[in-house]
Coordinates of C-alpha atoms and ligand atoms in Angstrom, one line a residue:
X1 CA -8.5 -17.9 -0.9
X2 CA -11.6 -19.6 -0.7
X3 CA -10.0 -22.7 -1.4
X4 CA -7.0 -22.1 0.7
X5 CA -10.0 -22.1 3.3
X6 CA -11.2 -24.9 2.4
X7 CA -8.1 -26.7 2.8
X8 CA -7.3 -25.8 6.2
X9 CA -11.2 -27.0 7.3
X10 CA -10.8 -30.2 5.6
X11 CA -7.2 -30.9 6.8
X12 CA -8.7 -30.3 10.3
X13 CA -7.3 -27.2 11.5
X14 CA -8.6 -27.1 14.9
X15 CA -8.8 -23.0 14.9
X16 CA -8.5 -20.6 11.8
X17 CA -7.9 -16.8 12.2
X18 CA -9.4 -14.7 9.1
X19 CA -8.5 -11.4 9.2
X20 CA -10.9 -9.2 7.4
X21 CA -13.3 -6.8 7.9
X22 CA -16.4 -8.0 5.5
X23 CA -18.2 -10.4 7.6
X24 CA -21.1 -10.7 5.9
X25 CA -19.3 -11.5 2.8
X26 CA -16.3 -14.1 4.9
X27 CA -19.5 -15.5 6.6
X28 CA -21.6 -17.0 3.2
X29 CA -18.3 -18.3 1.9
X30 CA -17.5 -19.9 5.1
X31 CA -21.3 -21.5 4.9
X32 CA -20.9 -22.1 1.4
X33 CA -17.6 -24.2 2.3
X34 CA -19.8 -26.1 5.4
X35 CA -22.4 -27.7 2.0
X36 CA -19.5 -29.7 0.7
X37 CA -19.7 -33.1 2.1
X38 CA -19.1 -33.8 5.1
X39 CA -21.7 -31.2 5.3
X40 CA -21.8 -29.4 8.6
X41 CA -24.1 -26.7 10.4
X42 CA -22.7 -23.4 11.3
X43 CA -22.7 -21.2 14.4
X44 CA -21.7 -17.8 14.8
X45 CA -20.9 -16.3 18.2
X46 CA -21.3 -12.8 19.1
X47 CA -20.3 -11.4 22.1
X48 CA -24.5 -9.0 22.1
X49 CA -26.3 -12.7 21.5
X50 CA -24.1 -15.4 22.2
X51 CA -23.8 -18.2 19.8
X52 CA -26.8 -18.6 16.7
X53 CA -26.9 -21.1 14.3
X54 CA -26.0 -19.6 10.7
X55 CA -29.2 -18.2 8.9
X56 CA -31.4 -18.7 12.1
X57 CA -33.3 -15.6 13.9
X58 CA -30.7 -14.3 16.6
X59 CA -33.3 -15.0 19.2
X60 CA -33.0 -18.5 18.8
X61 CA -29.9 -18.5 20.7
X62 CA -28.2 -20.8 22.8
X63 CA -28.4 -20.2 26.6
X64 CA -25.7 -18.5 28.5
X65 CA -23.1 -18.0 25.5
X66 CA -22.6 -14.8 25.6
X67 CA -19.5 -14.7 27.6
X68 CA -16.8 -16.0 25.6
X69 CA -15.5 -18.8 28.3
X70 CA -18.9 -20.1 28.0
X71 CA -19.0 -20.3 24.8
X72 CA -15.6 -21.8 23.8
X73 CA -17.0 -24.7 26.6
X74 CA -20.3 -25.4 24.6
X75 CA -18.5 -25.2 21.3
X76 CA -16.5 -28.2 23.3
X77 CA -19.7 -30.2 24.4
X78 CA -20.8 -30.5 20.6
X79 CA -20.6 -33.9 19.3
X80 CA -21.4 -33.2 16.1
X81 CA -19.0 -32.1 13.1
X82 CA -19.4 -28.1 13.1
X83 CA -17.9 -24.5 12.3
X84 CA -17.8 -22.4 14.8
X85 CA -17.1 -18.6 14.1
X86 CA -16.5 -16.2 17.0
X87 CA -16.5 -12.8 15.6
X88 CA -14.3 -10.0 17.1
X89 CA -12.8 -12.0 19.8
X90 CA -9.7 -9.9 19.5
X91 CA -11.2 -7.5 22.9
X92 CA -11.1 -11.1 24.7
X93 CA -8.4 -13.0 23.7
X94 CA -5.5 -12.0 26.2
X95 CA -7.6 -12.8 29.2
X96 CA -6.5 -16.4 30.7
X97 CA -9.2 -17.8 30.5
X98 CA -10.4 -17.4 27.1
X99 CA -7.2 -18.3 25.8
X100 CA -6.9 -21.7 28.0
X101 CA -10.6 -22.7 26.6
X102 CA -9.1 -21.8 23.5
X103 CA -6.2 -24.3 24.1
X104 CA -8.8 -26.8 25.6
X105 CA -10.9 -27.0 22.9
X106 CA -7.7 -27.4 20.4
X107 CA -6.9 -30.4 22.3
X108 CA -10.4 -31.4 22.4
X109 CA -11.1 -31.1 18.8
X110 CA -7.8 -33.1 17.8
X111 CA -9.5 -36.6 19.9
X112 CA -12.5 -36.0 18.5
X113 CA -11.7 -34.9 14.9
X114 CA -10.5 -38.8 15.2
X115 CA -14.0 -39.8 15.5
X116 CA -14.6 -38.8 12.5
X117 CA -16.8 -35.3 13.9
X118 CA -15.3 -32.4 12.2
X119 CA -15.0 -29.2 14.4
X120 CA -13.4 -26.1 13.7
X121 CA -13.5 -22.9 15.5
X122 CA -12.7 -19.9 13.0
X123 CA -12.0 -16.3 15.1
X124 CA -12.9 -13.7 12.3
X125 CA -12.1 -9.7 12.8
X126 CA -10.7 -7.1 11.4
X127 CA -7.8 -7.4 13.9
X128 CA -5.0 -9.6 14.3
X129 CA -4.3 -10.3 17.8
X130 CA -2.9 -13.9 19.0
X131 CA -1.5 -14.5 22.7
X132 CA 1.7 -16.3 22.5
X133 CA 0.0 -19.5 24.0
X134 CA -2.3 -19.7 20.7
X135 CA 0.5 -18.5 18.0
X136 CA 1.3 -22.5 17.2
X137 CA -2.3 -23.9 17.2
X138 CA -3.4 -21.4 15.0
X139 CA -3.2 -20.6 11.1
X140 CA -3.9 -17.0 9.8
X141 CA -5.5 -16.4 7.0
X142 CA -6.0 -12.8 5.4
X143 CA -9.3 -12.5 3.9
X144 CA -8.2 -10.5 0.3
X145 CA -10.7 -8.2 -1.5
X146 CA -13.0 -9.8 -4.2
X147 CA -11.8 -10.5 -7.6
X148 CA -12.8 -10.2 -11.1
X149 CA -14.9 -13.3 -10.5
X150 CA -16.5 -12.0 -7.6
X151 CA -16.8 -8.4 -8.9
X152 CA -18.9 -10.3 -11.9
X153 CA -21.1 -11.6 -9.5
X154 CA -22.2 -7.8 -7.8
X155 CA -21.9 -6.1 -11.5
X156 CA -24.7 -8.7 -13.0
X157 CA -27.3 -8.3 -10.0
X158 CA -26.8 -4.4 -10.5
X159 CA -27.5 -5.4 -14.3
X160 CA -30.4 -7.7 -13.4
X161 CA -31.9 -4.9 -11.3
X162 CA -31.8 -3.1 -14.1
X163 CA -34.0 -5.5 -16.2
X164 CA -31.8 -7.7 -17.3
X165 CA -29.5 -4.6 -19.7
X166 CA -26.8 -6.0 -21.6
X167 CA -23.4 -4.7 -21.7
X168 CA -20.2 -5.9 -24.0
X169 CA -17.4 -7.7 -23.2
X170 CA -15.3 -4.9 -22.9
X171 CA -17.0 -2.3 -21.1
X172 CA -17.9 -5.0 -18.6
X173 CA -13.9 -5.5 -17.9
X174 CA -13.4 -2.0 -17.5
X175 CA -16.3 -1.9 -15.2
X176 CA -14.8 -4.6 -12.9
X177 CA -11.0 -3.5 -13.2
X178 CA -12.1 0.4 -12.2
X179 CA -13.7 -1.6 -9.2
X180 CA -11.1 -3.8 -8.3
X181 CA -9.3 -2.6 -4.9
X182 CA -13.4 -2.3 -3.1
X183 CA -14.9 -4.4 -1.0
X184 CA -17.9 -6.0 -1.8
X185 CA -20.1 -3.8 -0.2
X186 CA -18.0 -0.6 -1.3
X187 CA -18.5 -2.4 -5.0
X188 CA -22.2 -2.3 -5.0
X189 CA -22.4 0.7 -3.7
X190 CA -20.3 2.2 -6.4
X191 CA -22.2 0.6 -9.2
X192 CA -25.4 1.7 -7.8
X193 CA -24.2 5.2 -7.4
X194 CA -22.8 5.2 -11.1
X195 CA -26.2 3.9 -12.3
X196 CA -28.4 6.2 -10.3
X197 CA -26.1 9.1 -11.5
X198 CA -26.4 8.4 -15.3
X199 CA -29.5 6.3 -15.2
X200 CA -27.2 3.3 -17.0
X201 CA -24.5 1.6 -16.6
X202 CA -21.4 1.9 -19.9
X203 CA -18.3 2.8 -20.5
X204 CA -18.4 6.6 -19.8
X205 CA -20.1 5.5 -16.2
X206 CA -16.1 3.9 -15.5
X207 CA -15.3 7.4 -14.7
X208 CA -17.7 7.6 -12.1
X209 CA -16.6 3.9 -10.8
X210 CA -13.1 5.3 -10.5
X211 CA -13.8 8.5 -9.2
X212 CA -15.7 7.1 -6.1
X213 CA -13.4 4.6 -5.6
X214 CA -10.9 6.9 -5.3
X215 CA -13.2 8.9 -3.0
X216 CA -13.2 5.5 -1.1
X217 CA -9.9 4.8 -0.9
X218 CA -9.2 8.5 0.1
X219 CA -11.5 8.1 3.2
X220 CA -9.3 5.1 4.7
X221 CA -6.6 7.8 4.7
X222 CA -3.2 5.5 4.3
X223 CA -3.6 5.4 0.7
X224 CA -4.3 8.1 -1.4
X225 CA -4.6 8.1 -5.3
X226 CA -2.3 10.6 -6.6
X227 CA -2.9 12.0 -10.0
X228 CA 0.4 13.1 -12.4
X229 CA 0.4 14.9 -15.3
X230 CA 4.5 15.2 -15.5
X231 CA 6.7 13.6 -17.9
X232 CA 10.5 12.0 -18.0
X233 CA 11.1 15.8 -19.6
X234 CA 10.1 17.4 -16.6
X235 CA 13.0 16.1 -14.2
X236 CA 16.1 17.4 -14.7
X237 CA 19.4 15.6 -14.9
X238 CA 19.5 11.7 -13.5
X239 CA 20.1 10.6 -16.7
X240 CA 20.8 6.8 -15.6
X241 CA 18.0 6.4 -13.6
X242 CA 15.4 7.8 -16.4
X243 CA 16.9 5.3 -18.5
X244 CA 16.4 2.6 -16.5
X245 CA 13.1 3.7 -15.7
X246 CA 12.5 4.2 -19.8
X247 CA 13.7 0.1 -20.2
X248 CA 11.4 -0.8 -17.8
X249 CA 8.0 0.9 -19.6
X250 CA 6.5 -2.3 -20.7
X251 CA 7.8 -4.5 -17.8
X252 CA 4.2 -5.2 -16.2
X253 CA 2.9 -6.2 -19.6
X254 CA 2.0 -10.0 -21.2
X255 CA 4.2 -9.5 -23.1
X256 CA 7.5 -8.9 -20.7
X257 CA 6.0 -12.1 -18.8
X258 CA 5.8 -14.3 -22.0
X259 CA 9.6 -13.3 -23.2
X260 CA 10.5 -14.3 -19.8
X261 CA 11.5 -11.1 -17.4
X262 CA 10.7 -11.0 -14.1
X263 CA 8.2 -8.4 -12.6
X264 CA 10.4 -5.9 -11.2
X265 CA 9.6 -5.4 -7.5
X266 CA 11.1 -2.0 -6.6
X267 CA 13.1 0.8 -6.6
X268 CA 14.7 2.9 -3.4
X269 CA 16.1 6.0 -4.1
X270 CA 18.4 7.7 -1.6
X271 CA 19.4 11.2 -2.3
X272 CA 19.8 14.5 -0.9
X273 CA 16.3 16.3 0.2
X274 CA 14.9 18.3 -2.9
X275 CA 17.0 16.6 -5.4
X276 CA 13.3 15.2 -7.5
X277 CA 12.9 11.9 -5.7
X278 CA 9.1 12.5 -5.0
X279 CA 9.4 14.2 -8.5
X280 CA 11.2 11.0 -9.8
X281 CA 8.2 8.3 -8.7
X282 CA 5.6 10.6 -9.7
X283 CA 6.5 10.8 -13.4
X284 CA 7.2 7.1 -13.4
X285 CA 3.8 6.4 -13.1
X286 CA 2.8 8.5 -16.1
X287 CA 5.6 6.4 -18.0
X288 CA 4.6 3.4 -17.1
X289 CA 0.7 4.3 -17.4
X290 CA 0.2 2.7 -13.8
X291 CA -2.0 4.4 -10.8
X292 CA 0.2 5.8 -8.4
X293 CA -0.7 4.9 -4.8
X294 CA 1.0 6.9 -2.3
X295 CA 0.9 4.8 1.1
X296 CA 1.3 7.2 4.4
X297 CA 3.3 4.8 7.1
X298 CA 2.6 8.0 9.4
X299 CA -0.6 7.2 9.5
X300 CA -1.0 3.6 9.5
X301 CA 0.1 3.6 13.8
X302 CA -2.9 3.7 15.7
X303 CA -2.2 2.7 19.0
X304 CA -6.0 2.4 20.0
X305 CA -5.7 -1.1 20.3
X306 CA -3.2 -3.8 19.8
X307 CA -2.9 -5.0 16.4
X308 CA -4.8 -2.0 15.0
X309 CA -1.7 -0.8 13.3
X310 CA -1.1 -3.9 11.6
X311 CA -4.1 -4.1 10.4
X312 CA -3.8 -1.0 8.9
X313 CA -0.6 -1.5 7.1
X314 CA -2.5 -4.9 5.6
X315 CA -5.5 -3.3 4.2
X316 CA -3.5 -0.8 2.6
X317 CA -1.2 -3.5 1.1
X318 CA -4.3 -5.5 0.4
X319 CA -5.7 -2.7 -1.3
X320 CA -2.5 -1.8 -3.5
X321 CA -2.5 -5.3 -4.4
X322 CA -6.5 -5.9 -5.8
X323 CA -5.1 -2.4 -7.6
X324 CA -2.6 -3.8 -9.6
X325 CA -0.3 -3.5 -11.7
X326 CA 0.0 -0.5 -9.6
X327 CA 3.2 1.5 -7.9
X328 CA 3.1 2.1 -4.8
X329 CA 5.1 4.9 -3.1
X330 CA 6.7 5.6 0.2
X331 CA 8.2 8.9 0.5
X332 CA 10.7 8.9 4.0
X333 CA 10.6 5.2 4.8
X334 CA 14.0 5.8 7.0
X335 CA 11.5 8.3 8.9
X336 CA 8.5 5.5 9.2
X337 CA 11.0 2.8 9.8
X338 CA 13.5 5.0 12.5
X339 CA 13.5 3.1 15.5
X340 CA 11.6 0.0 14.5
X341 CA 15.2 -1.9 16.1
X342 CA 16.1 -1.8 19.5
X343 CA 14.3 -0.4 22.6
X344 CA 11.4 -2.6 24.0
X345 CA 8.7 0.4 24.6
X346 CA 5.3 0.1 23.2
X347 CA 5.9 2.2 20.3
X348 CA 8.9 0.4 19.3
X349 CA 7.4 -2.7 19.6
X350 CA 4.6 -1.5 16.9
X351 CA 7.0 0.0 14.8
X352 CA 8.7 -3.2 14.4
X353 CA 6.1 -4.9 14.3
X354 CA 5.4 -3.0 11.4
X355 CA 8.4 -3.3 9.7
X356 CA 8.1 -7.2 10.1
X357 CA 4.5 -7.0 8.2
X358 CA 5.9 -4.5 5.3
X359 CA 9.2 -6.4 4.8
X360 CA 7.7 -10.2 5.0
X361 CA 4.9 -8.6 2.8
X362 CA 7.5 -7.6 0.4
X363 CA 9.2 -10.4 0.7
X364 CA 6.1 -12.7 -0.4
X365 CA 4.3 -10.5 -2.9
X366 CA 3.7 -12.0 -5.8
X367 CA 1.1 -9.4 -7.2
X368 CA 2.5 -7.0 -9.7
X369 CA 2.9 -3.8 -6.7
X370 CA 6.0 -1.9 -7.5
X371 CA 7.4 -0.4 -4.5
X372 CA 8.8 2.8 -5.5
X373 CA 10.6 4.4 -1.9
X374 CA 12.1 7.3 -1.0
X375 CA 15.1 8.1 1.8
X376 CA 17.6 11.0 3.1
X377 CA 18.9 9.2 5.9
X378 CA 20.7 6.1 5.2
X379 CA 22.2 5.4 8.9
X380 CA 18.1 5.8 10.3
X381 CA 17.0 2.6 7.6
X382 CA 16.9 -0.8 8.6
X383 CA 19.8 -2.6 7.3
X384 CA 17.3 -5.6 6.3
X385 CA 15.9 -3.0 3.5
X386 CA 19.5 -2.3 1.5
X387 CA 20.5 -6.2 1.4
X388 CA 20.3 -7.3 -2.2
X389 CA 17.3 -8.6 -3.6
X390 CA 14.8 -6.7 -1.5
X391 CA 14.6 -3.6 -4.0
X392 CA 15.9 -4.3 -7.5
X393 CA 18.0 -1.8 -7.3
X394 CA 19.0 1.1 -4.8
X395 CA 19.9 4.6 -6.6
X396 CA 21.4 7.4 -5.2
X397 CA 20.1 10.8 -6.5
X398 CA 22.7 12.8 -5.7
X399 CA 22.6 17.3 -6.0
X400 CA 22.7 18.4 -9.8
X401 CA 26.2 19.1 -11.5
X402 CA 26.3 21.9 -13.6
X403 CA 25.0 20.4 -16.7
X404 CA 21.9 19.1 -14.9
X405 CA 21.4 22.4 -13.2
X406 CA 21.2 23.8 -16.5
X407 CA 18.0 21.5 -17.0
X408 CA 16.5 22.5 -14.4
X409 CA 16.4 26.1 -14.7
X410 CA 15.6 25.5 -18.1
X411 CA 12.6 23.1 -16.5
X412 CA 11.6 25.8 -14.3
X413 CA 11.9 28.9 -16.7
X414 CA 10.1 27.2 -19.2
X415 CA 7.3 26.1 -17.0
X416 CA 6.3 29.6 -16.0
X417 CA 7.7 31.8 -19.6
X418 CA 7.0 31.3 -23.2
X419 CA 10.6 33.3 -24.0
X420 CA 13.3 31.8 -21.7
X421 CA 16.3 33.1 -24.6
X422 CA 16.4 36.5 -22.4
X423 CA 18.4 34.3 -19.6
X424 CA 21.5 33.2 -19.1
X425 CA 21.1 30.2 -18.0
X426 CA 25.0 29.2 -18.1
X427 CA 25.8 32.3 -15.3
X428 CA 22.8 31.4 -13.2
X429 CA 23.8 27.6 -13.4
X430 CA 27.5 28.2 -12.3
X431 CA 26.2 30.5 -9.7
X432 CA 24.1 27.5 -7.8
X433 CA 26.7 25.0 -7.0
X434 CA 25.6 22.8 -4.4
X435 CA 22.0 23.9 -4.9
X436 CA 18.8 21.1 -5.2
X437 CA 16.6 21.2 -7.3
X438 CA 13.7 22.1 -5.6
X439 CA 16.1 25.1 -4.4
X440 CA 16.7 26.2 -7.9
X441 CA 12.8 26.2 -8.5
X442 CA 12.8 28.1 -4.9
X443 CA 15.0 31.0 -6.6
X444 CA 13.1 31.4 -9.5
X445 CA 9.9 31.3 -7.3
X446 CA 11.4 34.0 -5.5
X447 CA 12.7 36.2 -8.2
X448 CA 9.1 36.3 -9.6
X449 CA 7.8 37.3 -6.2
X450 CA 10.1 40.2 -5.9
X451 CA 9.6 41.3 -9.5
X452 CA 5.9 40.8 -9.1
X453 CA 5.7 43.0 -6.1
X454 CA 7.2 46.0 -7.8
X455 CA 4.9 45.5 -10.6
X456 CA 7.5 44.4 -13.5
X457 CA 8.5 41.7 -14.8
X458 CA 11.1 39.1 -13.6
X459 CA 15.1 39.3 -15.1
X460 CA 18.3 37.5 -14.8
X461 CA 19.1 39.9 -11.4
X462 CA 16.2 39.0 -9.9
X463 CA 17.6 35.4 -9.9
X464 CA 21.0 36.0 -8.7
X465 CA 19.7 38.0 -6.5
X466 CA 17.6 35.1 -5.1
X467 CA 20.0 32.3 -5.2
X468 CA 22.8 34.9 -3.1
X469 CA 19.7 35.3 -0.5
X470 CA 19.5 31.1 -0.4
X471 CA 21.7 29.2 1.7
X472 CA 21.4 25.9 0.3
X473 CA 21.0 22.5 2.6
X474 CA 24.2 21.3 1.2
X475 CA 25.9 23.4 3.7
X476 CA 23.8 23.9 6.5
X477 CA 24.1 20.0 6.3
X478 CA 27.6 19.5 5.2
X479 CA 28.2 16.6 7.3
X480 CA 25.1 14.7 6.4
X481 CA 25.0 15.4 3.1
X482 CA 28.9 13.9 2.8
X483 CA 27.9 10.9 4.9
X484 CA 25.0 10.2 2.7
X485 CA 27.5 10.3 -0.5
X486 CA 30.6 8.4 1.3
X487 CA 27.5 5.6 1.7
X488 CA 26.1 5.9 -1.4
X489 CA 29.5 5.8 -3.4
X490 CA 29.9 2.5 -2.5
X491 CA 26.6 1.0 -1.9
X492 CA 24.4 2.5 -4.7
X493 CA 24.2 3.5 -7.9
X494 CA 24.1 6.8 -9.3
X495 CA 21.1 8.2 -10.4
X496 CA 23.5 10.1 -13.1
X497 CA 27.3 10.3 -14.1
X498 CA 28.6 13.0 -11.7
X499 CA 31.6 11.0 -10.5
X500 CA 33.8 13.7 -11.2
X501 CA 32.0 16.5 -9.5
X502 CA 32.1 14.1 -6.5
X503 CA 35.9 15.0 -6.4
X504 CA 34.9 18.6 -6.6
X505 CA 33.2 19.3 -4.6
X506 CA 34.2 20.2 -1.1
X507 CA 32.0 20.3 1.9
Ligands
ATP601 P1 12.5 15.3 -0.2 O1 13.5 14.3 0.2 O2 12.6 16.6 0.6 O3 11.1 14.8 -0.3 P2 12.9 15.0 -3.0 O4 14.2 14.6 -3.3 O5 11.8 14.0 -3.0 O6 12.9 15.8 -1.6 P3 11.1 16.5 -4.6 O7 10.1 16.7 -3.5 O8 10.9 15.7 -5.7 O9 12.5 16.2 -3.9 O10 11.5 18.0 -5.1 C1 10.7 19.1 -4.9 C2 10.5 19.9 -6.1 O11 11.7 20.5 -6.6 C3 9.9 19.1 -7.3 O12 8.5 19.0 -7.2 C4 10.4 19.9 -8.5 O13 9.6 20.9 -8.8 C5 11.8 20.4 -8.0 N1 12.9 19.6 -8.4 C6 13.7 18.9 -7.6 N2 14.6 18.2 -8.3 C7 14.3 18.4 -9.6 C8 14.9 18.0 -10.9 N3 16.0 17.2 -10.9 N4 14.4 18.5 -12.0 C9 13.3 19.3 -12.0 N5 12.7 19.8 -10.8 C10 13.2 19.3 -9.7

């Protein structure tokens, strides 16, 4: 990144947009960059004191440059070879006449770049927000989270502070991997807190590394770390899928990349509400031993200001991505994405604008995120998500045939009973034909409510009585629920063999 920096400044990019929210951090690596030769001072404008030479007391400021038109103007009366960081210009931009100096000094800097005197004005804030006039001029760089590299740097002057303690080599990687996802101030504060707590800094103080970072990451409130103690054993039925799933255990390891696989990149399961999608990504994640991050899209609008939204969606994905190897779920993107085509109003215009972010992010990722997403409604999703190649593969969980409903009472029984042999599961499975899963757990829920309230314990009965009371979604929905499958049979694959109960079945 820093490089990629560099690259633009030397190659005379007239204005550089970096997108992040550490400025303290962006700002020494952009002052850093200004030492290598042609060295060249740096000035940071502020809309409370107007522009100040890096590292220089902010009273020492230069006269009337606290409006942002006057500013962009002096920056343009500078002979000499400069950067010149404007932070949170975002409130400013639209207005006319910022964005014409902005244009100005573009045209400006490209006669005088010539001269051999090196100017570049870099906007930094935690916002992206470009008028249309400025979107050619200007290149966009997201700022990403520090790395392993970086991470070493905060761990060893927490160390130091600590006179100088050593550490091995290996607790010092877990150390920096249970940090990885923070920023650098969110870093330091973690290791001091972990120190402070346990007076040192080992291996058992990684616990206390994750656990505030998951604190951290919980109080940005789009992600949210979700813990899962289930296993492939615990869904029932989907036979197909947990197989492919099972194939795929080692995929994010060396050694998949050194026999030469691809990382996969995703899955989308469709299906029928209850039927164990959520259930489905959450025992991945177990399988394939990777944090599970759940992303909330419902949260990432914000219409406070323009761009905010965006923004949003791009620290979370920034965050998944300094996580990984890491799956990261989306339960309901048809309910996230609905409406992101089409109608021109504001919120349309952020939900697509939206989309655009998540599907070009997607597109481009390169990092080892596997998107693991979850839809009922087919017709609501954005046809740009089901072409081939976006997700490496689309199944279609579709409601349990007898077999699989056998599983899952089994699943269930077993989950709350030592002795499940008193049941007959073969009656009660015949009995819930077009029931979900998470309807069969709702019956068994149920018959140990009734039992519970008249003091006994829980029987067969109680269970048919339960699954009479229940009228399954399959037919108060008959008409989505047979759209979703006419769809699916053609477009997906099933999540298990149940082709002949597809002719069955009648809704
Ligand atoms: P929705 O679309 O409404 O989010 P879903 O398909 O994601 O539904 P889940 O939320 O995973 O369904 O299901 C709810 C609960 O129902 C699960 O936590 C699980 O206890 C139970 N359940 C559903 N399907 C199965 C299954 N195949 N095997 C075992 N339990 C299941």
């Amino acid at each position: 990144m820093k490089e990629e920096l560099s690259v633009l400044v030397q190659a005379q990019y007239p204005l550089i947009y970096l997108v992040t929210s550490e400025e303290e951090r962006t700002e020494q690596a952009i002052a850093a960059l200004a030492q290598v030769k042609p060295q060249k001072r740096v000035f940071v404008w502020t809309v409370t004191h107007g522009i100040v030479e890096y590292g220089q007391p902010r009273n020492i400021t230069q006269h009337n440059t606290v409006s942002p038109e006057a500013a962009v103007e002096w920056v343009i009366r500078q002979r000499e070879s400069g950067i010149f960081v404007f932070k949170d210009l975002h409130p400013f931009i639209d207005s006319p006449a910022v964005t014409r100096w902005l244009r100005d000094a573009i045209a400006s800097f490209k006669e005088s770049n010539k001269r051999d005197s090196l100017k570049t004005i870099v906007l930094m804030s935690p916002v992206q927000q470009i008028p249309i006039e400025l979107e050619k001029e200007i290149a966009v760089l997201d700022y990403p989270l520090p790395d392993m590299t970086e991470l070493n740097d905060v761990l060893s002057q927490q160390l130091d502070s600590m006179r100088g303690r050593r550490i091995t080599t290996e607790t010092r990687e877990k150390l920096l991997k249970a940090a990885l996802g923070l920023t650098r101030d969110e870093a330091e504060k973690v290791y001091r807190k972990a120190q402070v707590t346990a007076g040192r800094l080992t291996e058992t103080e990684v616990d206390i590394v994750l656990s505030e970072k998951k604190q951290l990451i919980r109080r940005n409130g789009i992600l949210e770390y979700l813990e899962e103690d289930g296993t492939l054993n615990d869904v029932g039925g989907s036979e197909d899928l947990k197989q492919w799933l099972s194939q795929r255990s080692a995929a994010f390891t060396e050694r998949a990349r050194e026999y030469g696989l691809p990382q996969p990149k995703g899955l989308l399961l469709l299906g029928v509400p209850g039927c164990g999608k959520s259930l489905i990504a959450k025992v991945t994640s177990r399988l394939w031993s990777l944090p599970l991050l759940r992303l909330d899209l419902g949260r990432v609008y914000d219409g406070s200001t323009v761009g905010r939204s965006e923004a949003n969606l791009r620290n979370a994905l920034k965050t998944a991505e300094s996580i990984s190897p890491a799956i990261l779920f989306i339960d309901e993107l048809d309910k996230a994405f609905a409406g992101s085509a089409g109608s021109a109003d504001s919120d349309a215009g952020t939900s697509s604008r939206i989309f655009g972010t998540f599907l070009t992010w997607m597109q481009e990722k390169r990092s080892p995120v596997f998107v693991m997403a979850t839809a009922n409604r087919v017709e609501r999703l954005p046809g740009e998500f089901l072409r081939k190649g976006r997700f490496d593969e689309i199944f279609f969980v579709d409601l349990p045939n007898e077999d699989e409903r056998k599983q899952i009472f089994s699943i269930h029984l077993a989950k709350r009973r030592k002795e499940i042999d008193r049941f007959d599961i073969d009656q009660l499975s015949k009995m819930s034909d077009g029931y979900s899963g998470a309807e069969i757990e709702q019956a068994v829920i149920a018959a140990m409510y009734d039992a519970f309230a008249q003091d006994r314990e829980f029987t067969q009965l109680d269970i048919i009585a339960a699954i009479k009371a229940t009228f399954p979604l399959s037919r108060t929905m008959t008409e989505q629920v047979a759209a979703l499958r006419d769809w699916a049979r053609q477009r997906a694959r099933p999540a298990s063999d149940t082709g002949a109960e597809y002719q069955r079945l009648e809704f």
